[in-house]
XYZ file of C-alpha atoms in Angstrom:
724
model
C 0.233 0.061 -0.107
C 1.680 3.651 -0.910
C 1.558 6.043 1.979
C 1.440 9.962 1.554
C 5.584 9.634 1.778
C 7.138 9.692 -1.539
C 11.049 8.096 -0.425
C 8.646 5.226 1.282
C 6.729 4.445 -1.830
C 10.224 4.626 -4.185
C 11.384 2.323 -1.827
C 8.290 -0.405 -1.995
C 8.754 0.116 -5.250
C 11.787 -1.033 -5.378
C 11.589 -3.700 -3.116
C 9.088 -5.505 -5.165
C 10.733 -5.269 -8.307
C 13.747 -6.630 -6.766
C 11.706 -9.553 -4.818
C 10.552 -10.078 -8.346
C 13.669 -10.706 -9.575
C 14.712 -13.053 -7.949
C 11.707 -15.079 -7.651
C 11.542 -15.981 -10.855
C 12.129 -15.813 -14.666
C 11.082 -12.054 -16.203
C 9.445 -13.579 -19.699
C 9.228 -10.849 -22.464
C 5.168 -10.190 -23.633
C 3.823 -11.006 -26.334
C 5.047 -8.834 -29.436
C 2.068 -6.950 -31.616
C 3.172 -7.018 -34.893
C 1.474 -6.681 -38.074
C -1.278 -9.541 -39.089
C 0.446 -11.788 -36.018
C 1.473 -12.415 -32.354
C 5.094 -12.992 -31.606
C 5.827 -14.587 -28.165
C 9.559 -16.032 -26.714
C 8.804 -19.002 -25.141
C 10.811 -21.077 -22.410
C 10.145 -24.720 -21.245
C 12.708 -23.621 -18.185
C 11.660 -21.171 -15.425
C 15.298 -21.860 -14.222
C 18.381 -22.850 -15.748
C 21.663 -24.009 -14.736
C 24.730 -25.551 -15.903
C 24.646 -28.307 -18.564
C 21.611 -27.581 -19.213
C 20.259 -28.188 -23.289
C 17.958 -25.217 -22.807
C 14.366 -25.710 -25.016
C 13.177 -21.969 -26.176
C 10.852 -21.352 -29.082
C 9.560 -18.462 -30.775
C 5.582 -18.771 -31.326
C 4.063 -17.148 -34.102
C 0.126 -16.930 -34.516
C -0.927 -15.083 -37.771
C -3.951 -12.869 -38.538
C -6.478 -15.264 -40.941
C -5.485 -16.095 -44.268
C -1.954 -14.905 -43.681
C 1.294 -17.129 -43.544
C 5.180 -17.068 -42.772
C 7.994 -19.012 -44.715
C 9.435 -22.355 -43.829
C 13.285 -22.912 -44.037
C 12.836 -23.003 -48.390
C 9.726 -21.188 -48.683
C 8.789 -22.624 -52.507
C 8.488 -20.712 -55.363
C 8.684 -17.244 -53.258
C 8.831 -15.857 -49.950
C 11.672 -15.472 -47.400
C 12.230 -18.204 -44.154
C 11.992 -16.877 -40.887
C 14.976 -16.385 -39.477
C 16.264 -15.578 -35.474
C 19.376 -14.106 -34.428
C 20.472 -14.856 -30.250
C 22.117 -13.047 -27.980
C 23.321 -15.357 -25.635
C 25.801 -15.278 -21.797
C 29.477 -16.002 -22.923
C 29.514 -19.423 -23.929
C 26.250 -20.286 -24.618
C 25.259 -21.544 -28.371
C 22.143 -21.960 -30.410
C 21.360 -25.118 -32.675
C 19.192 -24.600 -35.777
C 15.649 -24.147 -35.711
C 13.846 -27.349 -35.452
C 11.772 -26.985 -38.598
C 7.674 -28.329 -38.135
C 6.626 -29.761 -41.373
C 5.430 -26.787 -43.802
C 2.241 -27.159 -45.351
C 1.930 -26.072 -49.416
C 0.242 -22.877 -49.593
C -0.963 -21.915 -53.486
C -0.682 -18.705 -54.888
C -1.948 -18.193 -58.604
C 0.406 -21.112 -60.864
C 3.001 -21.327 -58.280
C 3.190 -22.947 -55.068
C 5.504 -21.872 -51.463
C 5.725 -23.741 -48.233
C 4.417 -22.049 -44.846
C 2.605 -21.980 -41.624
C -0.441 -20.309 -41.402
C -2.629 -20.014 -37.919
C -0.410 -20.496 -35.329
C 3.406 -22.112 -35.457
C 6.050 -22.827 -32.762
C 9.528 -22.796 -33.547
C 11.996 -24.485 -31.072
C 15.559 -24.320 -30.754
C 17.994 -25.945 -28.255
C 19.607 -23.208 -26.316
C 23.644 -25.563 -24.855
C 24.897 -23.652 -21.513
C 28.646 -24.241 -21.057
C 29.335 -26.762 -17.465
C 31.099 -23.994 -16.703
C 28.810 -20.875 -16.346
C 28.129 -19.303 -13.297
C 26.475 -16.295 -13.273
C 23.193 -15.797 -11.640
C 21.194 -14.786 -14.516
C 21.042 -15.609 -17.714
C 19.569 -12.108 -19.859
C 18.531 -14.138 -23.881
C 17.681 -12.287 -26.737
C 16.259 -12.806 -30.120
C 15.893 -10.819 -32.827
C 13.630 -12.838 -35.725
C 12.749 -11.460 -38.336
C 9.888 -12.808 -41.602
C 8.071 -12.057 -44.059
C 3.789 -12.723 -43.611
C 2.043 -12.573 -47.063
C -1.502 -12.685 -48.039
C -2.512 -10.770 -50.909
C 0.943 -8.820 -50.296
C 3.571 -9.014 -48.670
C 5.037 -7.645 -45.469
C 8.656 -7.691 -44.224
C 8.516 -7.846 -40.041
C 10.743 -8.250 -37.258
C 11.076 -7.963 -33.514
C 13.476 -8.007 -30.605
C 12.596 -10.762 -27.430
C 14.159 -11.006 -24.941
C 13.569 -13.215 -21.467
C 15.784 -13.271 -18.239
C 15.947 -16.972 -16.111
C 17.409 -17.217 -12.826
C 20.039 -19.564 -12.758
C 19.238 -22.450 -10.140
C 17.634 -26.184 -10.579
C 16.327 -26.532 -13.611
C 12.411 -25.918 -13.427
C 9.464 -26.093 -16.446
C 6.808 -23.773 -17.112
C 4.172 -26.374 -17.844
C 2.320 -24.097 -20.439
C 5.013 -23.527 -22.310
C 7.634 -26.606 -21.670
C 4.203 -28.398 -23.073
C 3.759 -26.457 -26.333
C 8.268 -26.525 -26.434
C 8.156 -30.158 -26.031
C 4.993 -31.367 -28.958
C 6.855 -28.927 -31.502
C 9.841 -30.730 -30.727
C 8.138 -34.041 -30.558
C 6.530 -33.296 -33.778
C 9.905 -32.136 -35.853
C 10.882 -34.835 -38.573
C 13.197 -37.681 -37.742
C 14.289 -40.051 -39.484
C 11.732 -43.143 -41.009
C 11.643 -45.767 -38.875
C 11.495 -49.355 -40.549
C 11.165 -47.850 -44.171
C 14.189 -47.517 -46.456
C 14.505 -44.597 -48.791
C 15.699 -44.002 -52.033
C 15.621 -41.479 -54.756
C 15.036 -42.416 -59.178
C 15.737 -40.337 -62.280
C 12.643 -40.773 -64.780
C 13.163 -38.581 -67.785
C 12.002 -34.936 -66.453
C 10.615 -37.231 -63.339
C 11.647 -37.893 -60.255
C 10.443 -40.800 -58.501
C 11.105 -41.122 -54.635
C 10.898 -44.804 -53.342
C 9.956 -45.345 -49.691
C 10.391 -49.612 -49.475
C 9.177 -50.995 -46.553
C 11.912 -52.492 -43.872
C 9.285 -54.814 -41.781
C 6.113 -56.363 -43.754
C 3.905 -55.300 -41.243
C 4.146 -51.627 -42.695
C 0.835 -49.411 -42.676
C -0.695 -49.052 -45.807
C -0.517 -44.978 -47.299
C -3.516 -43.117 -47.934
C -1.044 -40.386 -48.896
C 2.381 -38.124 -49.095
C 3.469 -34.993 -50.081
C 7.892 -34.065 -50.238
C 8.984 -31.296 -49.560
C 12.609 -29.946 -50.957
C 15.388 -28.837 -49.136
C 16.552 -26.995 -51.524
C 15.147 -24.208 -54.525
C 14.991 -25.154 -58.115
C 14.676 -29.038 -56.924
C 10.721 -29.882 -58.045
C 8.458 -27.639 -59.570
C 6.359 -27.029 -56.832
C 3.276 -26.715 -57.895
C 2.946 -30.035 -59.515
C 0.693 -33.073 -58.604
C 2.737 -35.567 -56.243
C 1.540 -38.789 -57.682
C 1.502 -42.086 -55.008
C 1.415 -45.542 -56.477
C 2.058 -48.766 -54.450
C 4.217 -51.123 -56.510
C 3.822 -55.146 -56.535
C 6.725 -55.882 -54.367
C 4.778 -53.608 -51.521
C 6.644 -50.539 -51.858
C 5.072 -46.908 -52.223
C 6.478 -44.779 -55.223
C 6.049 -41.018 -54.752
C 6.134 -39.341 -58.286
C 7.663 -35.774 -58.510
C 8.564 -33.309 -61.455
C 11.117 -31.904 -62.096
C 11.900 -28.303 -62.042
C 12.973 -26.069 -65.244
C 16.036 -25.366 -64.010
C 17.224 -28.425 -62.529
C 20.428 -28.710 -60.673
C 21.915 -32.203 -61.853
C 24.740 -31.602 -60.366
C 23.256 -31.783 -56.574
C 24.246 -35.032 -55.149
C 21.928 -36.010 -52.719
C 17.958 -36.093 -52.288
C 16.833 -34.367 -49.656
C 13.753 -33.105 -47.695
C 10.478 -33.275 -45.196
C 8.450 -36.475 -46.779
C 5.100 -35.797 -44.993
C 2.561 -38.955 -44.773
C -0.565 -40.956 -43.354
C -1.156 -42.425 -41.005
C 3.160 -42.608 -41.140
C 6.317 -44.018 -41.778
C 6.956 -46.418 -38.456
C 5.943 -49.332 -37.895
C 3.213 -48.069 -35.683
C 1.772 -45.807 -38.455
C 2.903 -42.580 -36.237
C 4.936 -39.635 -36.798
C 3.384 -37.967 -39.988
C 7.237 -36.124 -40.851
C 10.167 -38.364 -41.932
C 13.251 -36.657 -43.287
C 14.245 -37.014 -46.744
C 18.472 -37.784 -47.304
C 19.459 -39.968 -49.973
C 22.142 -40.569 -53.112
C 20.986 -40.601 -56.570
C 21.918 -43.926 -57.624
C 23.333 -43.613 -60.787
C 23.278 -39.656 -61.131
C 20.618 -37.064 -61.296
C 18.295 -36.869 -64.017
C 19.391 -33.932 -66.912
C 18.225 -30.333 -66.563
C 16.149 -29.102 -69.003
C 14.464 -26.081 -70.469
C 10.465 -26.397 -69.886
C 8.395 -28.103 -68.350
C 7.112 -32.060 -69.407
C 4.759 -31.428 -71.820
C 2.668 -34.828 -70.664
C 1.095 -34.355 -67.317
C 2.567 -37.473 -65.374
C 0.317 -40.565 -65.955
C -0.260 -42.987 -62.608
C 0.766 -45.976 -65.037
C 3.544 -44.908 -66.300
C 4.980 -43.973 -62.465
C 3.621 -47.965 -61.373
C 5.617 -49.422 -63.941
C 8.964 -47.247 -62.763
C 8.057 -47.794 -59.117
C 8.516 -52.087 -60.116
C 11.375 -52.053 -62.008
C 14.937 -53.421 -60.741
C 16.208 -51.602 -57.918
C 19.309 -50.095 -58.127
C 21.612 -52.166 -55.355
C 22.414 -55.530 -54.539
C 20.510 -59.037 -56.547
C 19.296 -61.584 -53.123
C 21.485 -63.905 -54.713
C 24.112 -61.683 -55.246
C 24.253 -60.824 -51.034
C 23.745 -64.371 -50.342
C 26.511 -65.272 -52.270
C 28.764 -62.020 -51.352
C 27.533 -63.377 -47.432
C 28.849 -66.643 -47.207
C 31.783 -65.428 -49.148
C 32.343 -62.569 -46.408
C 31.538 -65.303 -43.173
C 34.199 -67.382 -44.965
C 37.115 -64.375 -44.737
C 36.098 -62.954 -40.901
C 37.552 -66.852 -39.824
C 41.080 -65.245 -40.901
C 40.601 -61.291 -39.311
C 42.501 -60.726 -36.466
C 39.456 -60.543 -34.100
C 38.236 -63.527 -34.543
C 41.786 -65.608 -33.851
C 41.617 -65.993 -30.762
C 38.673 -67.687 -30.076
C 39.152 -69.749 -33.534
C 42.630 -70.624 -32.361
C 41.564 -72.663 -29.384
C 38.804 -74.741 -31.323
C 41.245 -75.417 -33.778
C 43.913 -76.836 -30.999
C 40.568 -79.225 -29.859
C 40.151 -80.545 -33.253
C 43.976 -81.690 -32.955
C 43.005 -82.998 -29.540
C 40.413 -85.151 -31.000
C 42.004 -85.622 -34.340
C 43.064 -89.445 -33.490
C 39.858 -90.042 -31.742
C 36.819 -90.355 -32.333
C 34.988 -89.532 -35.365
C 31.346 -89.306 -34.202
C 32.903 -86.998 -31.419
C 34.694 -84.581 -33.601
C 31.604 -84.225 -36.136
C 29.173 -83.544 -33.105
C 31.913 -80.709 -32.618
C 31.391 -78.881 -35.042
C 27.967 -79.254 -35.808
C 27.935 -78.239 -32.534
C 30.469 -75.079 -32.680
C 28.679 -73.839 -35.939
C 25.308 -74.037 -34.906
C 26.339 -71.515 -31.834
C 27.417 -69.040 -35.043
C 24.303 -69.844 -36.764
C 22.819 -69.052 -33.695
C 24.011 -65.755 -32.502
C 24.016 -64.157 -35.763
C 20.026 -65.162 -35.540
C 20.131 -63.388 -32.359
C 22.231 -60.210 -33.383
C 20.384 -59.706 -36.666
C 16.564 -59.591 -34.786
C 17.974 -57.152 -32.134
C 19.076 -55.450 -34.864
C 16.170 -55.104 -36.765
C 13.958 -54.527 -34.293
C 15.997 -52.106 -32.824
C 16.099 -50.241 -35.927
C 12.520 -50.541 -36.994
C 12.089 -48.964 -33.047
C 13.691 -46.097 -34.583
C 17.201 -46.979 -33.326
C 20.145 -46.236 -35.473
C 22.273 -49.320 -35.173
C 24.924 -50.743 -37.342
C 27.136 -54.015 -37.927
C 29.250 -54.142 -33.850
C 27.208 -51.597 -32.387
C 27.332 -54.232 -29.021
C 31.150 -52.904 -29.026
C 29.691 -49.302 -29.107
C 28.575 -50.626 -24.964
C 31.463 -49.730 -22.432
C 29.933 -52.497 -20.302
C 30.153 -54.615 -22.521
C 33.923 -54.270 -23.783
C 34.530 -54.681 -20.003
C 32.865 -57.985 -19.586
C 34.531 -59.108 -23.291
C 37.643 -58.642 -21.264
C 37.018 -59.751 -18.521
C 35.751 -63.229 -20.152
C 39.551 -63.322 -22.660
C 41.598 -62.037 -19.186
C 40.388 -65.240 -17.413
C 40.133 -67.459 -20.335
C 43.920 -66.356 -20.959
C 44.832 -67.396 -16.767
C 43.235 -70.340 -17.736
C 45.476 -71.426 -21.013
C 48.612 -69.725 -19.496
C 47.396 -72.722 -16.167
C 47.500 -70.484 -13.601
C 43.425 -72.053 -12.519
C 41.941 -74.942 -13.864
C 37.954 -75.192 -14.923
C 35.734 -76.661 -12.457
C 33.811 -79.970 -13.410
C 30.945 -77.985 -12.639
C 31.827 -74.805 -14.817
C 32.125 -76.995 -18.363
C 28.798 -76.157 -19.767
C 29.930 -72.395 -19.345
C 31.416 -70.330 -22.288
C 34.288 -70.669 -20.680
C 34.554 -74.279 -21.934
C 35.653 -73.953 -25.548
C 39.463 -74.072 -24.133
C 38.447 -78.165 -23.313
C 36.155 -78.413 -25.765
C 33.446 -78.816 -23.217
C 31.508 -81.756 -24.965
C 28.605 -80.031 -27.634
C 27.941 -77.441 -24.915
C 31.131 -76.168 -24.482
C 31.382 -75.993 -28.399
C 28.136 -74.705 -29.125
C 28.760 -71.411 -26.813
C 32.287 -71.420 -28.551
C 30.694 -70.262 -31.374
C 28.463 -68.603 -29.591
C 31.842 -66.149 -28.303
C 33.471 -66.477 -31.784
C 30.472 -64.513 -33.402
C 30.463 -62.155 -31.091
C 34.351 -60.915 -31.119
C 33.784 -61.235 -34.376
C 31.681 -58.702 -34.986
C 34.684 -55.587 -34.554
C 36.159 -56.592 -37.854
C 34.058 -56.594 -41.669
C 35.705 -59.408 -43.622
C 35.674 -58.317 -47.876
C 32.225 -59.359 -48.833
C 30.590 -58.442 -45.788
C 29.935 -54.916 -46.356
C 27.558 -54.451 -48.904
C 25.962 -57.453 -48.187
C 24.980 -55.984 -44.346
C 23.711 -53.225 -46.388
C 21.340 -55.572 -48.266
C 20.319 -56.925 -45.569
C 19.518 -54.121 -42.771
C 17.184 -52.365 -45.087
C 15.314 -55.329 -46.433
C 12.192 -57.262 -45.539
C 12.712 -59.316 -42.290
C 13.157 -62.738 -44.086
C 15.090 -61.625 -46.429
C 17.308 -59.956 -43.867
C 17.716 -63.393 -41.886
C 18.540 -65.281 -44.941
C 21.224 -63.182 -45.923
C 22.698 -63.506 -42.045
C 21.854 -67.622 -42.114
C 24.530 -67.377 -45.342
C 26.813 -65.205 -43.404
C 26.772 -67.621 -40.230
C 27.100 -70.700 -42.654
C 29.862 -69.067 -44.483
C 31.546 -68.381 -40.995
C 31.043 -72.106 -39.684
C 31.786 -74.238 -42.910
C 35.812 -74.821 -42.526
C 34.789 -76.535 -39.175
C 32.092 -78.322 -40.105
C 34.566 -79.285 -43.274
C 37.292 -80.146 -40.719
C 34.413 -82.431 -38.576
C 33.658 -84.646 -41.271
C 37.638 -84.752 -43.250
C 39.231 -85.669 -40.179
C 41.792 -87.585 -42.287
C 43.243 -83.988 -42.720
C 44.124 -83.827 -39.431
C 45.581 -87.347 -39.340
C 49.028 -85.527 -40.284
C 49.333 -83.621 -36.626
C 50.985 -85.735 -33.778
C 49.336 -87.663 -31.422
C 48.331 -85.370 -28.313
C 51.706 -85.488 -26.260
C 52.851 -82.625 -24.212
C 53.443 -80.397 -27.100
C 49.901 -79.674 -26.949
C 50.195 -78.052 -23.079
C 53.240 -75.855 -24.635
C 50.646 -74.690 -27.236
C 47.895 -74.199 -24.848
C 49.837 -71.927 -22.714
C 51.240 -69.955 -26.523
C 47.400 -69.866 -27.286
C 47.127 -67.614 -24.063
C 49.070 -64.355 -25.475
C 47.037 -63.512 -28.819
C 43.896 -63.949 -25.660
C 45.945 -61.284 -23.103
C 46.353 -58.779 -26.539
C 42.906 -58.784 -27.418
C 42.093 -57.850 -23.571
C 44.934 -54.951 -23.926
C 43.132 -54.047 -27.020
C 39.342 -53.740 -24.877
C 41.324 -51.600 -22.579
C 42.036 -49.666 -24.651
C 38.605 -49.062 -27.363
C 36.806 -48.666 -23.402
C 39.524 -45.568 -22.997
C 38.917 -44.336 -26.187
C 35.131 -44.365 -24.774
C 35.361 -43.113 -21.617
C 38.531 -41.869 -21.099
C 42.137 -43.303 -19.542
C 40.410 -43.426 -16.312
C 38.266 -46.247 -16.863
C 41.135 -48.624 -19.121
C 43.360 -47.856 -16.313
C 40.379 -48.764 -13.198
C 39.752 -52.002 -15.711
C 42.934 -53.868 -15.753
C 43.584 -52.612 -11.993
C 40.291 -55.129 -11.747
C 41.679 -57.555 -13.549
C 45.059 -57.794 -11.571
C 42.636 -58.506 -8.274
C 40.260 -60.857 -10.602
C 44.179 -63.016 -11.882
C 44.392 -62.713 -7.888
C 41.746 -63.713 -6.917
C 41.605 -66.627 -9.564
C 45.425 -67.761 -7.939
C 44.091 -67.984 -4.769
C 40.835 -70.173 -5.744
C 43.726 -72.679 -7.258
C 46.153 -72.421 -4.888
C 44.098 -72.684 -1.465
C 40.409 -73.495 -2.196
C 41.191 -76.279 -4.613
C 44.672 -78.110 -3.241
C 44.193 -77.104 0.277
C 44.502 -79.265 2.126
C 42.844 -79.255 5.390
C 38.933 -77.657 5.025
C 39.582 -74.847 6.641
C 42.353 -73.880 4.705
C 40.224 -74.356 1.412
C 37.479 -71.988 3.037
C 39.271 -69.714 3.757
C 40.752 -69.952 -0.238
C 36.785 -69.318 -1.483
C 36.205 -66.229 1.198
C 39.346 -65.047 -0.103
C 38.820 -65.437 -4.179
C 35.200 -64.238 -4.062
C 36.275 -61.527 -1.944
C 38.606 -60.483 -4.769
C 36.824 -61.601 -7.249
C 33.979 -58.721 -6.350
C 36.204 -55.614 -5.805
C 38.196 -56.192 -8.930
C 34.677 -56.607 -10.627
C 33.408 -52.979 -8.838
C 36.668 -51.883 -8.949
C 36.512 -52.712 -12.939
C 33.051 -51.839 -13.841
C 32.991 -48.891 -16.309
C 31.315 -46.428 -14.114
C 31.591 -43.438 -15.579
C 29.916 -41.197 -17.698
C 30.958 -40.975 -21.777
C 32.742 -37.746 -22.040
C 31.287 -35.158 -23.827
C 30.182 -34.893 -27.906
C 32.729 -32.811 -28.792
C 34.315 -31.754 -32.031
C 36.744 -34.325 -32.391
C 40.484 -33.008 -32.629
C 42.025 -32.550 -35.921
C 44.727 -36.347 -36.424
C 47.384 -34.789 -38.506
C 46.218 -34.441 -41.848
C 42.714 -35.993 -40.790
C 39.802 -33.662 -40.133
C 37.251 -34.957 -38.279
C 33.942 -35.939 -41.033
C 30.923 -33.994 -41.026
C 28.151 -33.091 -44.143
C 28.939 -30.074 -43.342
C 33.036 -30.485 -44.100
C 32.275 -32.409 -46.670
C 30.015 -30.384 -48.547
C 32.773 -27.456 -48.001
C 35.728 -29.227 -49.404
C 33.793 -30.672 -52.178
C 32.236 -27.618 -53.231
C 36.045 -25.817 -53.305
C 36.793 -28.312 -56.469
C 38.887 -31.219 -53.951
C 38.403 -34.748 -53.846
C 37.368 -36.246 -50.129
C 38.518 -39.783 -48.636
C 36.565 -40.310 -45.551
C 37.555 -42.828 -43.460
C 34.862 -44.788 -41.188
C 36.057 -45.786 -38.410
C 35.710 -46.616 -35.027
C 38.925 -47.765 -31.871
C 37.279 -51.511 -31.815
C 37.496 -52.253 -35.443
C 40.486 -54.265 -35.234
C 40.472 -54.421 -39.269
C 39.988 -50.921 -39.478
C 43.517 -50.227 -36.897
C 45.159 -52.542 -39.493
C 44.328 -50.566 -42.591
C 45.282 -47.217 -40.779
C 48.501 -48.411 -39.431
C 49.919 -50.071 -42.137
C 48.061 -48.356 -45.350
C 46.529 -44.730 -44.853
C 49.785 -44.077 -42.695
C 52.146 -45.541 -45.668
C 54.182 -43.305 -47.393
C 53.211 -43.981 -51.122
C 49.626 -43.126 -49.791
C 50.616 -40.360 -47.570
C 52.530 -38.834 -50.955
C 49.549 -39.488 -52.628
C 47.005 -37.634 -50.883
C 49.176 -34.903 -51.333
C 50.349 -34.788 -55.105
C 46.208 -35.243 -55.999
C 45.457 -32.876 -53.375
C 43.026 -35.041 -51.769
C 40.613 -33.958 -48.296
C 40.629 -36.212 -45.835
C 38.085 -37.073 -43.269
C 37.653 -39.726 -40.500
C 34.410 -40.838 -39.279
C 34.856 -42.264 -35.771
C 32.206 -44.877 -34.751
C 33.787 -45.850 -31.911
C 30.363 -44.274 -29.289
C 27.123 -43.981 -30.942
C 26.568 -41.391 -32.934
C 23.381 -41.467 -35.449
C 24.441 -38.708 -38.236
C 28.004 -41.702 -39.031
C 25.108 -44.594 -39.302
C 22.956 -42.097 -41.066
C 26.350 -41.372 -43.047
C 26.595 -44.713 -43.374
C 23.183 -46.390 -44.813
C 23.107 -43.798 -47.545
C 26.419 -45.286 -48.369
C 24.749 -48.854 -48.610
C 26.610 -50.069 -45.579
C 25.631 -51.241 -41.830
C 29.165 -51.021 -39.916
C 32.865 -50.342 -40.549
C 35.346 -49.953 -41.943
C 34.446 -48.490 -44.794
C 36.452 -45.535 -47.166
C 34.476 -43.449 -49.788
C 36.007 -41.467 -51.999
C 34.236 -37.854 -53.258
C 34.783 -36.365 -56.511
C 33.766 -33.301 -57.385
C 30.809 -33.236 -59.712
C 30.370 -37.199 -58.893
C 26.472 -37.717 -57.506
C 27.826 -41.124 -55.813
C 31.947 -41.639 -54.283
C 33.773 -44.529 -54.608
C 33.860 -47.072 -52.379
C 37.329 -49.275 -51.800
C 36.839 -52.924 -50.584
C 37.094 -53.917 -46.473
C 40.479 -54.676 -46.024
C 43.320 -52.114 -48.016
C 46.425 -52.303 -49.935
C 48.935 -48.873 -50.725
C 48.160 -50.340 -54.163
C 44.298 -49.902 -54.143
C 43.688 -46.467 -52.791
C 46.476 -45.329 -54.931
C 45.007 -46.760 -57.667
C 41.496 -45.118 -57.290
C 42.971 -41.145 -56.493
C 45.256 -42.422 -60.415
C 41.882 -43.024 -61.840
C 40.031 -40.076 -60.790
C 42.615 -37.618 -61.834
C 42.388 -38.930 -65.157
C 38.535 -38.844 -65.583
C 39.300 -35.415 -64.186
């Protein structure tokens, strides 16, 4: 209540303002601008260091008026937001919702009517320690009806520091807008084809339960790509795929490497029919359609479109994929990541070479069955997770730090066993660890499971194309390819089991078997070193050091078990040995477990001449007229590391890169990275290594084999230079 004392009144007003500033955020009032009402929203009423703050520009248009999408269509200007943020803060791009087609005479524009929310994610640095955050957004737009008016406004938010707390109304609005933003299609594979002056966008369901589409509409990312006003015809092919026929624009840019945009379909490109807007980013197979000077004389014909949709797909056929998968599985046995387990299996064959032929056949079939089942399980998990929207590929389980640590522990214990530090008890002979002793058919079966698990960090020749085909086809075809891959990997062992005469030249079991057994422990120890390094790459050097310390404690537990729990002369000594071994094992497991959070996904550092890969970096180098060599790699991929050390870093290849002015980009897939997974999928691959040589003016890159040699790389560079 105000009094007659002006000094007291002034003090009360100031106090009230200060109290309001401390109590909560000072939110900007909506701005009334010509033909629209504009407001800046924040999902949080307070902000803390390390937050990702969701904000957004809300535009309420007067009836009949509209603003524009990032590609406005035949005319217009996209809405832009320029941010002024506290030091260290950063703003992401606008998460554009799907637009609608707005027809203006013979033209068509892309934009928004009624109310639209344009969400943006702001990143707060972990070191930010200010009491308040002043956020300013300067927005500019073009708003149109019969006439168009440029508009702009500056809006501010003032948020206090503190624990993140959501403003329920604004948070619900922004979250709904972010959830509605277009995403990669789930359970569908997209591809683009060119047919004369038309563009065909094919939507191929990966699973047979895909919904029946009733409508589809494509919005291109870039202008002058399609005739925006021309009708778009949806047709279903005999193989269950859908095709959307588009008319190429009169000024079509034939040099574009990809078709990008948004696809709005009903009911939706997902297994459950939800998610109406999907992002499109696919290469032109065999090049883009030629540019033309005028629109086509004849309109699109639905029957012609259906015939084009049923044409042969521009990818690997099923028969060729099965052949490649079998050959890839066969060669996979020679990859360095498979050797530690396979060598133990060969040792078992040597032990049984002069024994029962029936036992040998049973061992071989059981080992191959373990391989087959594990491939089916991996394929089922991968396909199911991909159908749920997860971006995964071959070897995805090695992107999990707990699994990496678990494999390191298993191989370390196997190595200690082969070295004679301890012997497996008879009760453990039926576990996967009994691969070193055969363990009967069940032990051989689990050996096959383990062989597949450690094989996935490698991609053998012929495998890349086959896996890329498998993970984009219906489930039954995918399982056939994975079955062929498993049969190829298991074939040598079945062949040896049914041809025991090939093993008869080996000497009879004796002391040399014990020597060989101990020698085979050392590849396992090297595998443990490699896995500890992989964990360090994923979580930092501290995680790798803790794992190694935990393994030392497990080694002490194994020694204690064998020395006292098994060989102790009295019951008390054996009980003490059991207790001590279990305590050390528990301490080692606890201390070595990867409990640290993965480091922040910051931009990777430059590695010599190699720059971190991104779509923007690739486009920038190509636009500068330079060829680009992209190394898709991972720390857990043994083949990648061998190629890197022996080929990519060799002196002849280095000189060739410099001589041909090649830009070098490295895409590190050690940890999960959806952008890299998507890039691999666009190349028709699902795992690493992948080596792609991009040349300016060419729509598709040249893919080199998974196993490189200096000659392969230099020859590819020379051919590219000759073509230019």
